[in-house]
Coordinates of C-alpha atoms in Angstrom, one line a residue:
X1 CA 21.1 30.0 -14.2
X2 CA 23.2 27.7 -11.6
X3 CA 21.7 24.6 -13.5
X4 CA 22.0 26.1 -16.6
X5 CA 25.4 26.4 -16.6
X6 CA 26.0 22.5 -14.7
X7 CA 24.0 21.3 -18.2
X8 CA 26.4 22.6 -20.7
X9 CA 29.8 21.5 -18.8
X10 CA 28.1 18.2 -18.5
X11 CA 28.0 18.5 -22.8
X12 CA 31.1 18.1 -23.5
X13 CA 31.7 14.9 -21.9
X14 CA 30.4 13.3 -25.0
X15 CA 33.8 14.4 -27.3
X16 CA 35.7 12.1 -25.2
X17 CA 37.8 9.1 -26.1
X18 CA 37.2 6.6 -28.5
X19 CA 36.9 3.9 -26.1
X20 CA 35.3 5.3 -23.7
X21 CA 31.1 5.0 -23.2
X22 CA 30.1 8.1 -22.6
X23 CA 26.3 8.6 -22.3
X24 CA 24.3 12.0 -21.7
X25 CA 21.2 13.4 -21.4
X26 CA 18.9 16.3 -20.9
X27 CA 15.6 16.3 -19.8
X28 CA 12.6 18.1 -18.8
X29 CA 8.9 17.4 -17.9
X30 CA 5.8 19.3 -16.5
X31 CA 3.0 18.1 -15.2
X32 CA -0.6 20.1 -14.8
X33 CA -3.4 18.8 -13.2
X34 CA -6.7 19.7 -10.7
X35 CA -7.6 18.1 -7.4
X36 CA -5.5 18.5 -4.0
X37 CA -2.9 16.5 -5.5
X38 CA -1.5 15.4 -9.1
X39 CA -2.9 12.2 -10.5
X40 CA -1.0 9.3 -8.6
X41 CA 0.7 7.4 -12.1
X42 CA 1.6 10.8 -13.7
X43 CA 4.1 11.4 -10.2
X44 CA 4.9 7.8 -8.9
X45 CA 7.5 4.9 -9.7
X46 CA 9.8 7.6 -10.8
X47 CA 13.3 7.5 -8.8
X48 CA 11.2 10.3 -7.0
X49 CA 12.0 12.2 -9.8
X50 CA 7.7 12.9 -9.7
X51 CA 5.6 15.2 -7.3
X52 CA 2.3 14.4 -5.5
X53 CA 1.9 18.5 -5.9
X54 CA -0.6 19.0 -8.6
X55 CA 1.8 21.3 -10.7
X56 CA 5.2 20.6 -11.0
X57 CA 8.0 20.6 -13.3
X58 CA 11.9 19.6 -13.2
X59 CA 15.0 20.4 -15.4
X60 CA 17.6 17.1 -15.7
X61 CA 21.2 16.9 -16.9
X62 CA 23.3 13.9 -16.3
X63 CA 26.3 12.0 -18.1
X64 CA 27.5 8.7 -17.6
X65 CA 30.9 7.1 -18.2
X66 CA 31.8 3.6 -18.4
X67 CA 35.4 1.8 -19.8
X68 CA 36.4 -1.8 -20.1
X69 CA 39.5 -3.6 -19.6
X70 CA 41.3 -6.8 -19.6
X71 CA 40.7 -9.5 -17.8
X72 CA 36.6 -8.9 -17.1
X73 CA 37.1 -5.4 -15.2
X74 CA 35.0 -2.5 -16.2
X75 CA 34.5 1.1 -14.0
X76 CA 32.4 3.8 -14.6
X77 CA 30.7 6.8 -12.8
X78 CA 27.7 9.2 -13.3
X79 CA 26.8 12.3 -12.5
X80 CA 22.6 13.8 -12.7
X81 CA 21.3 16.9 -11.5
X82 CA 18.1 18.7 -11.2
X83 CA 16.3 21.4 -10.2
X84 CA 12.3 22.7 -10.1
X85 CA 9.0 23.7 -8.8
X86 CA 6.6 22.4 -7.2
X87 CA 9.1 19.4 -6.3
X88 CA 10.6 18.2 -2.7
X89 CA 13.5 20.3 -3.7
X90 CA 14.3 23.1 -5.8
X91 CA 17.8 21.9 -6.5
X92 CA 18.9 18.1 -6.3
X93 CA 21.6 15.5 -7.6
X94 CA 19.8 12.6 -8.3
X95 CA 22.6 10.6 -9.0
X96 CA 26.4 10.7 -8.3
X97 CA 28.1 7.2 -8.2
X98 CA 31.4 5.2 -9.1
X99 CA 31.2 2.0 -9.5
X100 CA 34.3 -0.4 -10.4
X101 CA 33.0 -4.4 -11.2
X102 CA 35.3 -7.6 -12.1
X103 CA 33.3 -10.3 -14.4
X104 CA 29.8 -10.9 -12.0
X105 CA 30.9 -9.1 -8.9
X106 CA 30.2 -5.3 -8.6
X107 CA 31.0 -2.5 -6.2
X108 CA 28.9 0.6 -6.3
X109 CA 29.4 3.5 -4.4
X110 CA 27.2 6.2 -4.1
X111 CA 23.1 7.5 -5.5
X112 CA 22.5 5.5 -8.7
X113 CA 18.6 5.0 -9.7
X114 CA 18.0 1.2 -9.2
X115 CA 15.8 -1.4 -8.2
X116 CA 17.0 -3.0 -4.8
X117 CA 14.5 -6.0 -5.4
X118 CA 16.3 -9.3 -6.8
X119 CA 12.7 -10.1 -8.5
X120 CA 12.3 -9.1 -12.1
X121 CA 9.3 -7.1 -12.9
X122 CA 7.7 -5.4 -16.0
X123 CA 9.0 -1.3 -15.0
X124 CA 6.8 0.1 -17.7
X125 CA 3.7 -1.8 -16.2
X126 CA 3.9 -3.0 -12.7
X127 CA 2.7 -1.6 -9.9
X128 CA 5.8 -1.5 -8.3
X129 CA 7.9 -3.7 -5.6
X130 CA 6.9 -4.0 -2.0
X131 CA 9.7 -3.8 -0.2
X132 CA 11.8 -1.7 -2.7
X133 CA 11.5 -0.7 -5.8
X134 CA 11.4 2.7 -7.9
X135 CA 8.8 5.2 -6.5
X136 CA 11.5 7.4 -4.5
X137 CA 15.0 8.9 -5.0
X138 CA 18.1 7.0 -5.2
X139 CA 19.4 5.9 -1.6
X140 CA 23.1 6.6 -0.9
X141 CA 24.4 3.8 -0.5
X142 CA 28.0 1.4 -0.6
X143 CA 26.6 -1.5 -2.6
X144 CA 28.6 -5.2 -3.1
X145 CA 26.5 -7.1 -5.7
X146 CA 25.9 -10.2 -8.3
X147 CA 23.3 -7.6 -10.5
X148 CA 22.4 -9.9 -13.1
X149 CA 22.4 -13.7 -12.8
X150 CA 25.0 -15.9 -13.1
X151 CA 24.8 -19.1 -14.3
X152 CA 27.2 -21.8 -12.2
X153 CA 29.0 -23.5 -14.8
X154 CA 29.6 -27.0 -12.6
X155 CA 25.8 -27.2 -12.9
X156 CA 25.2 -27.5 -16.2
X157 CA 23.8 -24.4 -16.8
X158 CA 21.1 -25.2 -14.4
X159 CA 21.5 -23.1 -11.9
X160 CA 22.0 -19.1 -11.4
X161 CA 22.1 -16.9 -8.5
X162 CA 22.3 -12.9 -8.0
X163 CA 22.0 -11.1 -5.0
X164 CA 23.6 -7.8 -3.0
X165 CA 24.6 -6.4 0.6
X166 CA 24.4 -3.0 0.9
X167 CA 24.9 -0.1 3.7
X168 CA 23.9 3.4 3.2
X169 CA 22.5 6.4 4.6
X170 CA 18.7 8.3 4.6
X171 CA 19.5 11.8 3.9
X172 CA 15.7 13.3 3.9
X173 CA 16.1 14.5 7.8
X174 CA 16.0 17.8 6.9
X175 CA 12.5 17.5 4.3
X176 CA 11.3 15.4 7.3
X177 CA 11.5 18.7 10.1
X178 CA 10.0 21.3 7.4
X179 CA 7.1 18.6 6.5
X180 CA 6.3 17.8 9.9
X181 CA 3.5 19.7 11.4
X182 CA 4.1 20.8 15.7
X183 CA 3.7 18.2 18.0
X184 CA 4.5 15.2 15.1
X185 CA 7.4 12.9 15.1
X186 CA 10.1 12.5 12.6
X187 CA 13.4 10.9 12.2
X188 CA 17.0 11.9 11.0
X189 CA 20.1 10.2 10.6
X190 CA 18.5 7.1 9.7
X191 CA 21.1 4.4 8.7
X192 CA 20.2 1.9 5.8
X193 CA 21.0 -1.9 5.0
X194 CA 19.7 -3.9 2.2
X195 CA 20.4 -7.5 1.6
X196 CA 18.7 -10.3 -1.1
X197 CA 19.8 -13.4 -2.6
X198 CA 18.1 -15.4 -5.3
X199 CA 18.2 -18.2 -7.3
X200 CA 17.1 -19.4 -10.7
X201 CA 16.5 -23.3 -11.6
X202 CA 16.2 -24.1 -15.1
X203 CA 18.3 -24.1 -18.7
X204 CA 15.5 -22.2 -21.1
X205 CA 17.7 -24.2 -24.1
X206 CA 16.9 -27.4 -23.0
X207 CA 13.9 -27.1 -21.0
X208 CA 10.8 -24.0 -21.3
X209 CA 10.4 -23.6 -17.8
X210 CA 12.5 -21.3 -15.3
X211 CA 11.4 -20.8 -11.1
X212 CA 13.1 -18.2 -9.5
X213 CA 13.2 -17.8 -5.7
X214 CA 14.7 -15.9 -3.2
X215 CA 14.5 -13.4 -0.4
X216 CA 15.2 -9.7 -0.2
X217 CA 15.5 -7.6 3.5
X218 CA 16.2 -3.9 4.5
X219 CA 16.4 -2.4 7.6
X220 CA 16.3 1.4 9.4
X221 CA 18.2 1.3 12.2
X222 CA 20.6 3.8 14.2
X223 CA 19.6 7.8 14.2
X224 CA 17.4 9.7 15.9
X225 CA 13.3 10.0 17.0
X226 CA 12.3 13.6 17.2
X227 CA 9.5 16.0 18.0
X228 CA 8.5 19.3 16.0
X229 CA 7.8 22.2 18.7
X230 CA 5.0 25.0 18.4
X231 CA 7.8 27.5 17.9
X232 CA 9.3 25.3 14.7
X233 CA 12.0 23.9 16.7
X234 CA 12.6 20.1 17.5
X235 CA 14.0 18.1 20.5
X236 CA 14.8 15.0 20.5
X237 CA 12.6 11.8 22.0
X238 CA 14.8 9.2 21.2
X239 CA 18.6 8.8 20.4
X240 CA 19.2 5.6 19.1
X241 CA 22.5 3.8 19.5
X242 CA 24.8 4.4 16.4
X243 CA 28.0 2.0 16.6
X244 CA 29.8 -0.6 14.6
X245 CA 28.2 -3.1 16.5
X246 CA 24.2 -1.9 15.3
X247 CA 25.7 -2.5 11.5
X248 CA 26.1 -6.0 12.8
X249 CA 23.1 -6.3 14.3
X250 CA 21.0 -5.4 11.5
X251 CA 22.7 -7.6 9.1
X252 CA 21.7 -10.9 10.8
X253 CA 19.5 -9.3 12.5
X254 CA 19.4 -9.7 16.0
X255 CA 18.6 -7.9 19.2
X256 CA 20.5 -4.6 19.4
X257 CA 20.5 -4.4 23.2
X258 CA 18.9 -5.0 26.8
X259 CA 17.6 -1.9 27.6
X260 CA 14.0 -1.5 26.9
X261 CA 14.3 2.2 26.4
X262 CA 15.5 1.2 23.0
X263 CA 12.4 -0.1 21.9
X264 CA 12.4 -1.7 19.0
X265 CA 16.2 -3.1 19.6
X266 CA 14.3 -5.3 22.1
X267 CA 13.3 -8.1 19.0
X268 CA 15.5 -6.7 16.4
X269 CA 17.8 -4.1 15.3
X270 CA 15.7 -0.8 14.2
X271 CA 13.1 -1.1 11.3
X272 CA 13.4 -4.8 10.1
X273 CA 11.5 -5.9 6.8
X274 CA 11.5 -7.8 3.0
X275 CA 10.0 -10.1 0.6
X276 CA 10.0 -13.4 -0.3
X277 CA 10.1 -13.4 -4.4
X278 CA 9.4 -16.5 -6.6
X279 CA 8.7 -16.4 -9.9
X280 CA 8.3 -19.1 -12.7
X281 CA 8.5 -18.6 -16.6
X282 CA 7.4 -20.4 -18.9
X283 CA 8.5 -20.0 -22.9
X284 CA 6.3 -21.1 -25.8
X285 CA 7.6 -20.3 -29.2
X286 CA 7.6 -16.4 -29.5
X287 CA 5.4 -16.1 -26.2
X288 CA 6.7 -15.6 -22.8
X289 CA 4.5 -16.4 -19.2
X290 CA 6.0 -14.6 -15.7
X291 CA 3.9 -15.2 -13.5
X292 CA 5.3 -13.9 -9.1
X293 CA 5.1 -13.8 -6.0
X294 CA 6.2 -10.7 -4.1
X295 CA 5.3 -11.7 -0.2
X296 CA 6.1 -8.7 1.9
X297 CA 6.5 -9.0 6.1
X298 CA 7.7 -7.3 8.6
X299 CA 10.0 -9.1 11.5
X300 CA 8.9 -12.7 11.7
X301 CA 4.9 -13.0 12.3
X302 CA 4.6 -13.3 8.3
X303 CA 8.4 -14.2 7.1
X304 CA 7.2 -18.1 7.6
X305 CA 4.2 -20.0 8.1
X306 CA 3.9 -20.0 12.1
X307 CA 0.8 -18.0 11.7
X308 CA -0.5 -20.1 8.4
X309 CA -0.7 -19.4 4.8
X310 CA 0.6 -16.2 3.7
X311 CA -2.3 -13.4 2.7
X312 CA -0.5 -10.3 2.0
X313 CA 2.0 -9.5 -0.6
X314 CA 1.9 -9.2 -4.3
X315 CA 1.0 -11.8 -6.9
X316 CA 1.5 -10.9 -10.9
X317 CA 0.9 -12.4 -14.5
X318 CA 2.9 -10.8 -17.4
X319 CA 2.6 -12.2 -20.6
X320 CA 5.2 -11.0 -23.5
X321 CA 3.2 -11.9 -26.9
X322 CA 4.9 -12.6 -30.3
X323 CA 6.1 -9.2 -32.2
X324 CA 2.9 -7.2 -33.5
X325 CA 2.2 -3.8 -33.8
X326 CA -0.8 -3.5 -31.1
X327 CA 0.1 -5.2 -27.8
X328 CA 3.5 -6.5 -26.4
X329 CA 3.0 -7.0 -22.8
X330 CA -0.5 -7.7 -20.9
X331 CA 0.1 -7.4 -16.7
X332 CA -2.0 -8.1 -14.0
X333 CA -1.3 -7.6 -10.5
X334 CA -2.9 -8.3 -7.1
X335 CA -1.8 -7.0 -3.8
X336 CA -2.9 -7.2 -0.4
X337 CA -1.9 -5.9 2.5
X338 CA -5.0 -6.3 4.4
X339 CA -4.1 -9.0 7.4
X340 CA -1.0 -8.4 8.8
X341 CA -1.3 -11.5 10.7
X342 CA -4.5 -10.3 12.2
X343 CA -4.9 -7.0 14.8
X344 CA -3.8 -8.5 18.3
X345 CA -0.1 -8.1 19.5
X346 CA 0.9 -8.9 22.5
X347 CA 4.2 -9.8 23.9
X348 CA 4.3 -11.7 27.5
X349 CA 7.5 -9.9 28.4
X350 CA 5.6 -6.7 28.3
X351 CA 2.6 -7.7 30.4
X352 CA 1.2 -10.3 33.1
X353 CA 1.1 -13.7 31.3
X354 CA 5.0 -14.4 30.3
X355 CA 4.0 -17.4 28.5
X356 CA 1.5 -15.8 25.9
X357 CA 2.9 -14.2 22.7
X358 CA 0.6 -13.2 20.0
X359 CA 2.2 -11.5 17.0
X360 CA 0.3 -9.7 15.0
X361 CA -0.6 -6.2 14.0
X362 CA 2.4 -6.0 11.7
X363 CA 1.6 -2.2 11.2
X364 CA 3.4 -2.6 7.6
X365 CA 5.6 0.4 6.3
X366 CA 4.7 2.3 9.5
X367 CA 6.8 2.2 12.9
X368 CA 7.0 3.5 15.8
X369 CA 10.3 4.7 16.4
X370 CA 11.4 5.5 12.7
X371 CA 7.8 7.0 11.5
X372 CA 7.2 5.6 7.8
X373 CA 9.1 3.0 5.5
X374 CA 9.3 6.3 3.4
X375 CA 12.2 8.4 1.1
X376 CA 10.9 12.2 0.7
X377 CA 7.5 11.4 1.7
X378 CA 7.0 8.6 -1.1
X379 CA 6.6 5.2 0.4
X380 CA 9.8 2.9 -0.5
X381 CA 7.7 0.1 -1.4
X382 CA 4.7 -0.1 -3.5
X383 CA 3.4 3.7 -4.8
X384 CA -0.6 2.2 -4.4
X385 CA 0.6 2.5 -0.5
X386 CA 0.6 6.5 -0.8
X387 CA 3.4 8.0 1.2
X388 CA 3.2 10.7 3.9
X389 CA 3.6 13.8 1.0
X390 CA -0.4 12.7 0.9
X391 CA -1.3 13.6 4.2
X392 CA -3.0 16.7 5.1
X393 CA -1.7 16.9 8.8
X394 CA 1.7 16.5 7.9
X395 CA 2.2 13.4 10.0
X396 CA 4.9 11.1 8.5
X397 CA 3.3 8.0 8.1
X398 CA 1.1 5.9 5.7
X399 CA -2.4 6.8 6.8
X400 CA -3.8 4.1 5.7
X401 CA -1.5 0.5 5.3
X402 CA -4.2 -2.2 5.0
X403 CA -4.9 -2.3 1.1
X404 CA -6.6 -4.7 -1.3
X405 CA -5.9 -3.4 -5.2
X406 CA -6.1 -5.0 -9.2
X407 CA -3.4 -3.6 -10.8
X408 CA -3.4 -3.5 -15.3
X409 CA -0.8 -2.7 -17.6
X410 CA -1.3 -2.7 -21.4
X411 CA 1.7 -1.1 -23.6
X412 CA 2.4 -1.7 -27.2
X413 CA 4.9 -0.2 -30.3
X414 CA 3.0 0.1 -33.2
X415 CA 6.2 1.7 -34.7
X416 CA 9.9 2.3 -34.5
X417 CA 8.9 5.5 -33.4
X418 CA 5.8 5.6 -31.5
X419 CA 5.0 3.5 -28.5
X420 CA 2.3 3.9 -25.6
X421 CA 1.3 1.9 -22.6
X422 CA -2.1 2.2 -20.2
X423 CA -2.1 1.5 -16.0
X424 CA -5.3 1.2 -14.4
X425 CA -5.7 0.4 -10.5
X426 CA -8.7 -0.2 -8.2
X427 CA -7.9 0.0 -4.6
X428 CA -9.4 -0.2 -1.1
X429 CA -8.4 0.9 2.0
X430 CA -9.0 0.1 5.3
X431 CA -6.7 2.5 7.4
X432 CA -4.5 0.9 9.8
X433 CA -5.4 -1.2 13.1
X434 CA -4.7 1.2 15.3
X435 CA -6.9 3.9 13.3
X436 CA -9.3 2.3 10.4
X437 CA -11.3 4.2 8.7
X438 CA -14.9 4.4 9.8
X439 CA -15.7 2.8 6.3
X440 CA -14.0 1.2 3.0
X441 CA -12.7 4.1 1.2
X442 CA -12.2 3.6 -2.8
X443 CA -9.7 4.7 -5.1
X444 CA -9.3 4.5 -8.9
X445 CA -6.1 5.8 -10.6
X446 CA -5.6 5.5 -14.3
X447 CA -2.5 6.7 -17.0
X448 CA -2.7 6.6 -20.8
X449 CA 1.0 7.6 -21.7
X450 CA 2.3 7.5 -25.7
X451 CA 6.1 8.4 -26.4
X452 CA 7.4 9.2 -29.9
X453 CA 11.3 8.9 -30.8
X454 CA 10.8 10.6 -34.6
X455 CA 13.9 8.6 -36.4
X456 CA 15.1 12.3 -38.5
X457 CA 15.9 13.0 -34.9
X458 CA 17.4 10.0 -33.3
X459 CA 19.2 12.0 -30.5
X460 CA 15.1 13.5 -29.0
X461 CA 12.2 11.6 -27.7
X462 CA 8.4 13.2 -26.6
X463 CA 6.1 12.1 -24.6
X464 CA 2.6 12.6 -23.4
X465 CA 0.5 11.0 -20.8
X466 CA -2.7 11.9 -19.3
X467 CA -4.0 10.7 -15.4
X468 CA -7.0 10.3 -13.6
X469 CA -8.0 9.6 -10.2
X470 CA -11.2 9.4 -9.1
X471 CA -12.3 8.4 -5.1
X472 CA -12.3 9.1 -1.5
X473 CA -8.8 8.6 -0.4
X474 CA -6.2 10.4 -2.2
X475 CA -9.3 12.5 -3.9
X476 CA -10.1 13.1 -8.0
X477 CA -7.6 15.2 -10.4
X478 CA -7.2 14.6 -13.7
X479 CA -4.1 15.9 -15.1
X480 CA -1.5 15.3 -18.3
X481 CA 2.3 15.9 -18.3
X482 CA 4.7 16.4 -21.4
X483 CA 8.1 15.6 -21.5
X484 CA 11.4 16.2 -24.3
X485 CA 14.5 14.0 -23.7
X486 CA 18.0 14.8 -25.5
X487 CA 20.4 11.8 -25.3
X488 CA 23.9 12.0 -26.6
X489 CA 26.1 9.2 -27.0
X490 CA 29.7 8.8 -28.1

């Protein structure tokens, strides 16, 4: 009744001024399926919004508001809430923001769903980002940013850039101590920064060939390691240092301290990781060629070449084809995660030779003071990297991190009023260094999705897909979900 109510005072936002954008909607979807858990592209690379429980369903209502002025200033704000079953939480806001921008430069403050990664990907088809991207609910964040590229004018035209900087906070402490099963560690009060910058070199009007490149970093730092107790209490194993001087330290980033007890501050300030993004495009008439790069580390053993070529990260091919009514995008993805510059670390300051440093085993998206690279149990990064809401003994970690997948997307609008799109994925997993898998375990997961916007009723949209997943790691389900959108618009 609570949510009921918060969805018709958002209603009447719509009736406001004439120049004012107003924008709201209302939404709901359910999703049935068999298996231990729902079928992994019905519930994944959804702001979170999804659930890896087999049944679930949500409610939505949200409204956004955005007014222009003089001189290239613009502000606007949003507010989305929801509520369920079968979801991380019964009753959420998924988004509450402000954000205020002159010409390129924009300040956001607050949850707003977006993707943190500077590198342009098909959302509809990809496989998602590695470092971040949109498989988990929005991070609260203050956010300083260049979203969309801007062209430099004293170059011609030749030359864009876009980037942000970004501090924020992990608020899933509390999910973490209910998921957590006695005697496992989890965090709380986990701080967040984001940083990227990128580039683009080319004028598509004078030449049919763009290369983008760039680099894109987040960190965990600050808050606290704890331990669930047999009784469902928790104490606490590590409290990290939490002072202006750790928000400067995970910007550059740089050792956060002397004392060993620390941990991790001994190389770098908390969690440190990112990408390296390139892409190049390529135009030909009414046809369109991406092909990326999305090269994920962790500290430094993979951010450059000391260890030789890179062999982990993302590599894609979208091609946009000339308007028809069958097929508009074709994608194909590869992503490995596999090497993690091999399973030997070793650090001389920690042992007996002082001049012998060997690092590897990377453990990717796992660590061992923060737990998981995770949001609500959904891993921030790629969703074919299942988060922690997959494992049966509530540990919050990624139970297995070295992966080797082919990723396809097909989707197509054979109308104004129908479209559909298919995703099919192959993966293997390896389990991690410290605990492989006693063999290759296999994984198939596969989404046929078609969505109809009927043009009597411009204001509602439908949708149906159906998943399958079929293997030993996350298991088989096979499962459909239905969704009905209202939008209203000034």
């Amino acid at each position: 009744m609570k949510l009921y109510t918060l969805i018709l005072s958002l209603l009447p936002l719509c009736a406001h001024a004439a120049n004012d954008s107003i924008f709201a909607r209302v939404e709901t979807e359910a999703t049935f399926s068999g298996g231990d858990y729902a079928p992994l592209w019905l519930s994944t690379n959804k702001y979170g919004m999804g659930s890896a429980e087999r049944n679930s369903f949500y409610l939505r209502a949200g409204a956004d508001w955005n007014r222009n002025f003089r001189h290239g200033w613009k502000v606007g704000a949003g507010l989305d809430l929801a509520g369920g079953a079968g979801t991380v939480s019964n009753f959420w806001v998924q988004q509450a923001y402000f954000d205020v921008s002159w010409r390129m430069l924009g300040l956001s403050i607050g949850s707003k769903e977006r993707i943190s990664s500077p590198l342009e990907k098909n959302a509809d088809l990809t496989s998602g980002w590695m470092t971040e991207g949109m498989n988990t609910r929005p991070i609260p964040q203050v956010r300083v940013e260049i979203r969309d590229f801007y062209s430099l004018p004293f170059t011609g035209h030749w030359l864009a850039l876009k980037g942000h900087l970004a501090y924020g906070a992990f608020l899933d402490g509390k999910w973490q101590e209910d998921f957590a099963a006695p005697g496992k560690l989890y965090g709380r009060d986990i701080k967040y920064h984001s940083k990227a910058l990128m580039f683009r070199l080319g004028n598509k009007e004078k030449l049919p060939l763009e290369f983008e490149f760039g680099l894109h970093m987040a960190t965990q730092f600050c808050g606290d390691q704890m331990r669930k107790l047999a009784d469902g209490s928790s104490e606490v194993v590590l409290d990290m240092p939490d002072g202006f001087r750790n928000y400067i330290n995970a910007f550059f980033p740089s050792a956060g301290g002397s004392d060993t007890t620390w941990g991790e501050q001994v190389n770098v300030e908390g969690n440190m990781l990112g990408s390296w993004n390139f892409a190049l495009n390529y135009y030909f008439r009414d046809w369109k060629f991406r092909l990326y790069l999305d090269h994920y580390f962790e500290d430094e053993s993979q951010m450059f070449w000391q260890y030789g070529r890179w062999k982990d990260g993302q590599i894609g091919l979208d091609i946009t084809l000339p308007k028809n009514r069958w097929v508009s995008n074709i994608l194909w993805e590869g992503i490995s995660t596999k090497d993690q510059t091999g399973p030997v670390l070793y650090d001389g300051f920690a042992g007996s030779f002082s001049d012998l440093q060997m690092s590897g085993c990377d453990t990717y998206f796992n660590h061992y003071i923060y737990q998981a690279w995770q949001y609500y149990g959904q891993g921030m990064g790629s969703p074919l990297l299942p988060g922690p809401a997959y494992n049966k003994d509530h540990s919050i970690t990624f139970r297995s991190n070295r992966m080797k997948a082919n990723h396809f997307g097909l989707q197509g609008e054979p109308t104004e009023e129908w479209s559909w799109r298919l995703l099919a994925s192959f993966a293997r997993h390896w389990g991690t260094y410290a605990s492989p898998f006693d063999e290759v375990k296999h994984q198939f997961s596969g989404m046929a999705e078609v969505r109809f916007s009927p043009l009597k009723l411009k204001r509602w949209s439908f949708k149906a897909a159906l998943g399958v997943d079929n293997g030993d790691y996350i298991g088989n389900s096979v499962g459909g979900t239905v969704g009905v959108q209202l939008k209203i618009n000034n």
